[in-house]
Short mmCIF file of C-alpha atoms in Angstrom, two decimals:
data_model
loop_
_atom_site.label_atom_id
_atom_site.label_comp_id
_atom_site.label_asym_id
_atom_site.label_seq_id
_atom_site.Cartn_x
_atom_site.Cartn_y
_atom_site.Cartn_z
CA UNK A 2 -106.12 24.51 -184.25
CA UNK A 3 -109.93 24.02 -183.89
CA UNK A 4 -109.44 20.31 -184.52
CA UNK A 5 -106.80 20.06 -181.82
CA UNK A 6 -109.11 21.98 -179.33
CA UNK A 7 -112.08 19.75 -180.27
CA UNK A 8 -110.15 16.49 -179.57
CA UNK A 9 -108.79 18.00 -176.39
CA UNK A 10 -112.33 19.04 -175.30
CA UNK A 11 -113.75 15.55 -176.05
CA UNK A 12 -111.03 13.62 -174.16
CA UNK A 13 -110.92 15.92 -171.16
CA UNK A 14 -114.68 16.10 -171.06
CA UNK A 15 -114.86 12.32 -170.92
CA UNK A 16 -112.30 12.27 -168.09
CA UNK A 17 -114.08 15.06 -166.16
CA UNK A 18 -117.37 13.26 -166.71
CA UNK A 19 -115.97 10.08 -165.15
CA UNK A 20 -114.59 12.10 -162.22
CA UNK A 21 -118.01 13.67 -161.68
CA UNK A 22 -119.47 10.13 -161.91
CA UNK A 23 -117.36 8.92 -159.05
CA UNK A 24 -118.62 11.82 -156.97
CA UNK A 25 -122.16 11.18 -157.89
CA UNK A 26 -121.81 7.48 -157.13
CA UNK A 27 -120.32 8.06 -153.73
CA UNK A 28 -122.49 11.02 -152.59
CA UNK A 29 -125.64 10.80 -154.69
CA UNK A 30 -126.53 7.08 -155.01
CA UNK A 31 -127.15 6.54 -151.19
CA UNK A 32 -129.64 9.49 -151.38
CA UNK A 33 -131.46 7.89 -154.31
CA UNK A 34 -131.58 4.55 -152.49
CA UNK A 35 -133.19 6.24 -149.50
CA UNK A 36 -135.77 8.02 -151.70
CA UNK A 37 -136.67 4.84 -153.50
CA UNK A 38 -137.04 3.05 -150.09
CA UNK A 39 -139.41 5.75 -149.04
CA UNK A 40 -141.46 5.50 -152.21
CA UNK A 41 -141.77 1.66 -151.75
CA UNK A 42 -142.74 2.09 -148.11
CA UNK A 43 -145.44 4.67 -149.04
CA UNK A 44 -146.82 2.32 -151.72
CA UNK A 45 -146.86 -0.56 -149.31
CA UNK A 46 -148.66 1.61 -146.77
CA UNK A 47 -151.35 2.62 -149.35
CA UNK A 48 -151.77 -1.07 -150.33
CA UNK A 49 -152.38 -2.10 -146.69
CA UNK A 50 -155.01 0.68 -146.41
CA UNK A 51 -156.95 -0.45 -149.38
CA UNK A 52 -155.47 2.05 -151.81
CA UNK A 53 -154.12 -0.81 -153.94
CA UNK A 54 -157.41 -1.43 -155.78
CA UNK A 55 -156.04 0.39 -158.82
CA UNK A 56 -152.48 -0.77 -158.38
CA UNK A 57 -150.85 -2.53 -161.37
CA UNK A 58 -148.05 -4.83 -160.50
CA UNK A 59 -144.76 -4.55 -162.41
CA UNK A 60 -141.27 -5.34 -161.92
CA UNK A 61 -138.33 -2.94 -162.12
CA UNK A 62 -137.51 -2.24 -165.76
CA UNK A 63 -133.89 -1.65 -164.83
CA UNK A 64 -132.27 -2.94 -161.60
CA UNK A 65 -130.54 -0.57 -159.33
CA UNK A 66 -127.25 -2.36 -160.00
CA UNK A 67 -127.60 -1.66 -163.73
CA UNK A 68 -128.63 1.92 -163.08
CA UNK A 69 -125.46 2.56 -160.88
CA UNK A 70 -123.27 0.99 -163.53
CA UNK A 71 -125.00 3.15 -166.21
CA UNK A 72 -124.30 6.31 -164.16
CA UNK A 73 -120.67 6.33 -165.36
CA UNK A 74 -121.80 5.86 -168.93
CA UNK A 75 -124.16 8.78 -168.63
CA UNK A 76 -121.64 11.11 -167.04
CA UNK A 77 -119.03 9.98 -169.61
CA UNK A 78 -121.34 10.78 -172.54
CA UNK A 79 -122.31 14.01 -170.88
CA UNK A 80 -118.60 14.96 -170.58
CA UNK A 81 -117.96 14.09 -174.25
CA UNK A 82 -120.88 16.25 -175.53
CA UNK A 83 -120.14 19.17 -173.27
CA UNK A 84 -116.41 19.00 -173.89
CA UNK A 85 -116.97 19.10 -177.63
CA UNK A 86 -119.33 22.09 -177.52
CA UNK A 87 -117.04 23.86 -174.99
CA UNK A 88 -113.97 23.41 -177.22
CA UNK A 89 -115.87 25.01 -180.13
CA UNK A 90 -117.04 27.97 -178.03
CA UNK A 91 -113.61 28.33 -176.66
CA UNK A 92 -112.16 28.45 -180.14
CA UNK A 93 -114.56 31.27 -181.04
CA UNK A 94 -113.78 33.30 -177.91
CA UNK A 95 -110.05 32.76 -177.99
CA UNK A 96 -108.32 36.09 -178.57
CA UNK A 97 -111.49 38.14 -178.73
CA UNK A 98 -113.07 38.02 -175.27
CA UNK A 99 -111.82 37.33 -171.80
CA UNK A 100 -108.33 36.76 -170.37
CA UNK A 101 -105.38 36.70 -172.73
CA UNK A 102 -104.02 33.41 -171.49
CA UNK A 103 -105.68 30.19 -172.65
CA UNK A 104 -105.76 28.78 -169.13
CA UNK A 105 -107.45 31.87 -167.67
CA UNK A 106 -109.97 31.90 -170.59
CA UNK A 107 -110.78 28.22 -170.06
CA UNK A 108 -111.40 28.69 -166.37
CA UNK A 109 -113.53 31.90 -166.97
CA UNK A 110 -115.56 30.13 -169.73
CA UNK A 111 -116.09 27.10 -167.49
CA UNK A 112 -117.15 29.24 -164.52
CA UNK A 113 -119.56 31.21 -166.71
CA UNK A 114 -121.05 28.05 -168.28
CA UNK A 115 -121.56 26.60 -164.74
CA UNK A 116 -123.30 29.76 -163.57
CA UNK A 117 -125.55 30.10 -166.67
CA UNK A 118 -126.35 26.60 -167.59
CA UNK A 119 -126.34 24.93 -164.15
CA UNK A 120 -126.65 27.45 -161.27
CA UNK A 121 -129.31 29.75 -162.74
CA UNK A 122 -131.93 26.98 -163.47
CA UNK A 123 -131.00 25.12 -160.28
CA UNK A 124 -131.97 28.13 -158.09
CA UNK A 125 -135.40 28.29 -159.63
CA UNK A 126 -136.09 24.58 -160.35
CA UNK A 127 -133.69 22.37 -158.13
CA UNK A 128 -133.45 18.73 -158.89
CA UNK A 129 -135.64 16.27 -157.08
CA UNK A 130 -135.01 12.67 -156.10
CA UNK A 131 -137.27 9.72 -157.02
CA UNK A 132 -140.74 9.85 -155.46
CA UNK A 133 -140.82 13.60 -155.84
CA UNK A 134 -142.77 15.12 -158.76
CA UNK A 135 -145.87 14.36 -160.84
CA UNK A 136 -145.03 12.35 -163.93
CA UNK A 137 -147.94 14.19 -165.75
CA UNK A 138 -146.11 17.39 -165.37
CA UNK A 139 -142.72 16.34 -166.61
CA UNK A 140 -143.07 18.14 -170.00
CA UNK A 141 -143.99 21.38 -168.40
CA UNK A 142 -141.16 21.13 -165.93
CA UNK A 143 -138.66 20.30 -168.63
CA UNK A 144 -139.80 23.36 -170.72
CA UNK A 145 -139.50 25.66 -167.59
CA UNK A 146 -136.06 24.30 -167.00
CA UNK A 147 -134.91 24.78 -170.52
CA UNK A 148 -136.35 28.26 -170.40
CA UNK A 149 -134.15 29.11 -167.34
CA UNK A 150 -131.14 27.82 -169.20
CA UNK A 151 -132.00 30.14 -172.07
CA UNK A 152 -132.20 32.95 -169.57
CA UNK A 153 -128.84 32.17 -168.06
CA UNK A 154 -127.06 31.99 -171.46
CA UNK A 155 -128.72 35.26 -172.57
CA UNK A 156 -127.75 36.90 -169.22
CA UNK A 157 -124.18 35.73 -169.65
CA UNK A 158 -124.02 37.13 -173.21
CA UNK A 159 -125.38 40.41 -171.85
CA UNK A 160 -122.81 40.50 -169.12
CA UNK A 161 -119.93 39.89 -171.45
CA UNK A 162 -121.20 42.60 -173.78
CA UNK A 163 -121.63 45.02 -170.82
CA UNK A 164 -118.08 44.30 -169.58
CA UNK A 165 -116.52 45.09 -172.92
CA UNK A 166 -118.47 48.25 -173.45
CA UNK A 167 -118.14 49.90 -169.99
CA UNK A 168 -115.20 52.29 -169.91
CA UNK A 169 -112.72 52.22 -167.01
CA UNK A 170 -110.77 49.51 -165.25
CA UNK A 171 -111.97 46.21 -163.67
CA UNK A 172 -113.57 48.05 -160.75
CA UNK A 173 -116.09 49.60 -163.16
CA UNK A 174 -116.50 46.61 -165.56
CA UNK A 175 -116.94 43.81 -163.10
CA UNK A 176 -119.79 45.31 -161.11
CA UNK A 177 -121.59 46.29 -164.35
CA UNK A 178 -121.16 42.77 -165.72
CA UNK A 179 -122.52 41.09 -162.47
CA UNK A 180 -125.54 43.45 -162.47
CA UNK A 181 -126.22 42.87 -166.12
CA UNK A 182 -126.23 39.10 -165.36
CA UNK A 183 -128.24 39.16 -162.21
CA UNK A 184 -131.08 41.50 -163.31
CA UNK A 185 -132.45 39.40 -166.17
CA UNK A 186 -132.15 36.17 -164.08
CA UNK A 187 -133.97 37.81 -161.17
CA UNK A 188 -136.83 39.13 -163.49
CA UNK A 189 -137.20 35.76 -165.17
CA UNK A 190 -137.29 33.94 -161.75
CA UNK A 191 -140.19 36.25 -160.64
CA UNK A 192 -142.15 35.84 -163.85
CA UNK A 193 -141.84 32.19 -164.44
CA UNK A 194 -144.19 29.96 -162.42
CA UNK A 195 -142.73 27.96 -159.54
CA UNK A 196 -142.93 24.18 -159.26
CA UNK A 197 -143.48 22.64 -155.79
CA UNK A 198 -144.51 18.96 -156.00
CA UNK A 199 -142.78 17.70 -152.86
CA UNK A 200 -145.23 15.41 -151.07
CA UNK A 201 -146.20 16.08 -147.49
CA UNK A 202 -143.94 14.15 -145.05
CA UNK A 203 -141.07 13.74 -147.41
CA UNK A 204 -137.84 14.27 -145.28
CA UNK A 205 -136.48 17.77 -145.84
CA UNK A 206 -132.98 16.74 -144.97
CA UNK A 207 -132.93 14.00 -147.61
CA UNK A 208 -134.44 16.41 -150.17
CA UNK A 209 -131.73 18.99 -149.71
CA UNK A 210 -128.96 16.37 -149.42
CA UNK A 211 -130.03 15.15 -152.85
CA UNK A 212 -130.23 18.63 -154.30
CA UNK A 213 -126.77 19.72 -152.97
CA UNK A 214 -125.25 16.48 -154.27
CA UNK A 215 -126.83 17.10 -157.66
CA UNK A 216 -125.34 20.53 -157.80
CA UNK A 217 -122.00 19.25 -156.35
CA UNK A 218 -121.67 16.75 -159.20
CA UNK A 219 -122.04 19.55 -161.75
CA UNK A 220 -119.51 21.66 -159.79
CA UNK A 221 -117.03 18.78 -159.68
CA UNK A 222 -117.43 18.30 -163.46
CA UNK A 223 -116.96 21.98 -164.44
CA UNK A 224 -114.16 22.56 -161.98
CA UNK A 225 -112.31 19.42 -163.18
CA UNK A 226 -112.85 20.10 -166.80
CA UNK A 227 -112.08 23.81 -166.70
CA UNK A 228 -108.83 23.22 -164.69
CA UNK A 229 -107.76 20.29 -167.02
CA UNK A 230 -108.61 22.08 -170.31
CA UNK A 231 -106.86 25.28 -169.18
CA UNK A 232 -103.77 23.45 -168.01
CA UNK A 233 -103.43 21.51 -171.32
CA UNK A 234 -104.00 24.70 -173.37
CA UNK A 235 -101.33 26.55 -171.33
CA UNK A 236 -98.92 23.61 -171.61
CA UNK A 237 -99.45 23.37 -175.38
CA UNK A 238 -98.84 27.19 -175.76
CA UNK A 239 -95.42 27.04 -173.98
CA UNK A 240 -92.48 27.37 -176.48
CA UNK A 241 -90.47 24.21 -176.82
CA UNK A 242 -87.12 24.39 -175.19
CA UNK A 243 -84.17 24.57 -177.45
CA UNK A 244 -81.79 21.59 -177.27
CA UNK A 245 -78.75 22.09 -175.08
CA UNK A 246 -75.55 22.72 -177.15
CA UNK A 247 -73.33 19.64 -177.44
#
């Protein structure tokens, strides 16, 4: 059964990754092109005003056309990896935690994963387009982002444990679970340092369009994957119809 779930997760993760890639291509690539154009315009402006004394000329290592084509490869590989991990986690949760139906469990797990792994770090450290961010701080920003992912996963585990241990019906369990999730996230957000490297004059509209598109790409992936995985699980669990009598 685990092997079947793993194959299902890999294939559906790949499909959901390609769907997310289509969304990212249509909604996100124009924002990236605008940000790159701003970066080039700023560099040209500095050069004109004598700031190019230390400039080192170099061509683009990877063309924008190649980058756009590689977007689908990246989202597809992301879907494969996430789909495989999701299937193994789903196999461990099945029959132990969450809704009894496979479809309901798949949607609940996908929603929880989106909240813990994507939404929690995004709120504290949202994505930035090209021309935003200091290359020298990339390691620090990566560690902080991974720390928030860890906080999200830990908070999700605490919320699930709380929901299982609180007596009473859903009206008692759900508020307790939400509170158990939100409190650690809020505390970590207050304790961890902020990162604000947006240069002066960078268009706020473009910045937030890029960030919302980045979050939207992940939302499209998790919604597509959770729905597809749940539907196929429910379909596989249906008893086969007996053949009609001759």
